[in-house]
Short mmCIF file of C-alpha atoms in Angstrom, two decimals:
data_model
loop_
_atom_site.label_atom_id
_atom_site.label_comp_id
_atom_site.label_asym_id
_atom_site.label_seq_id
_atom_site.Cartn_x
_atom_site.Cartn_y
_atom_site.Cartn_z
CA UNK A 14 71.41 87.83 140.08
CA UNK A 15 68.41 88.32 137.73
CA UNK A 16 68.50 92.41 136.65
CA UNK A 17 64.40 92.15 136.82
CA UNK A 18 61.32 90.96 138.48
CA UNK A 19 62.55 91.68 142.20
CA UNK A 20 60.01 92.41 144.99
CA UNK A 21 62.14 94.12 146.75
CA UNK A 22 64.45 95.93 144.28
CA UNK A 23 68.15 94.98 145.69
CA UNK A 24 71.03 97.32 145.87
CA UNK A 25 72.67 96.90 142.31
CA UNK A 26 75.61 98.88 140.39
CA UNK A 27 75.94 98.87 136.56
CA UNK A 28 79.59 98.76 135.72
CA UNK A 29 80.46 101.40 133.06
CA UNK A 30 82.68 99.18 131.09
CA UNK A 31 79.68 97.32 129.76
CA UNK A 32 79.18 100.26 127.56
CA UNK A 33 82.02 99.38 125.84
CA UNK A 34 79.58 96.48 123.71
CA UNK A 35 76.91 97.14 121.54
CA UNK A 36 74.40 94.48 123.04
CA UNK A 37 74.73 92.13 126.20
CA UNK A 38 73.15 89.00 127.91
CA UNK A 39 71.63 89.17 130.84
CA UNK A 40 69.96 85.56 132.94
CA UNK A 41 67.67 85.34 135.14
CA UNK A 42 69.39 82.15 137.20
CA UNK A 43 68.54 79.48 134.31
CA UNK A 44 70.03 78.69 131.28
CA UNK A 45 67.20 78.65 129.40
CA UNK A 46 66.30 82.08 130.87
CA UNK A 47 68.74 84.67 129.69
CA UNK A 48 67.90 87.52 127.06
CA UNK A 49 69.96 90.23 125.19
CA UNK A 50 69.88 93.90 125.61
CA UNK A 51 72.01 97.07 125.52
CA UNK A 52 73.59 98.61 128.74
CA UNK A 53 71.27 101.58 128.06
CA UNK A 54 68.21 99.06 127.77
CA UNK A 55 69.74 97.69 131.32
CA UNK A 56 70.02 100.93 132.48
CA UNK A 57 66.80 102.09 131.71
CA UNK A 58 64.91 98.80 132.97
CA UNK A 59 66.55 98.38 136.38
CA UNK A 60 67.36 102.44 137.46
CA UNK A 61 70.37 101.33 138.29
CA UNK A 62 73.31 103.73 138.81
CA UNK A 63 76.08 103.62 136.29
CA UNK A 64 79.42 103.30 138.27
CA UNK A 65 83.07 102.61 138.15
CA UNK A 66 83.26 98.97 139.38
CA UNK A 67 86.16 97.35 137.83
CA UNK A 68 89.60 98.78 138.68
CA UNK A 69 92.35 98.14 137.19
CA UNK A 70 95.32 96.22 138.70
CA UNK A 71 99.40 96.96 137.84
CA UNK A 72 100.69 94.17 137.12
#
């Protein structure tokens, strides 16, 4: 899913562990259409909530 340009703003979690990198790609459904930011940019742009999304799994 595109982060931006939604009518209708969907319901949409930012992991935390994308914190962990200093820049990331985001795409907007098209190879030709993806850009870099930070998670704070991503943050910041979308209002999305920061949340724990991946667990971890024993192995």
């Amino acid at each position: 899913m595109a982060p931006l340009g939604h009518v209708v703003p969907p319901v949409a979690l930012i992991d935390r562990e994308l914190f962990r990198f200093a820049e990331i790609w985001a795409a907007a459904g098209h190879p030709h259409a993806v850009f870099r930011l930070t998670p704070a940019d991503l943050e910041r742009l979308t209002g999305a909530p920061v949340a724990d999304v991946v667990a971890e799994v024993a192995v």
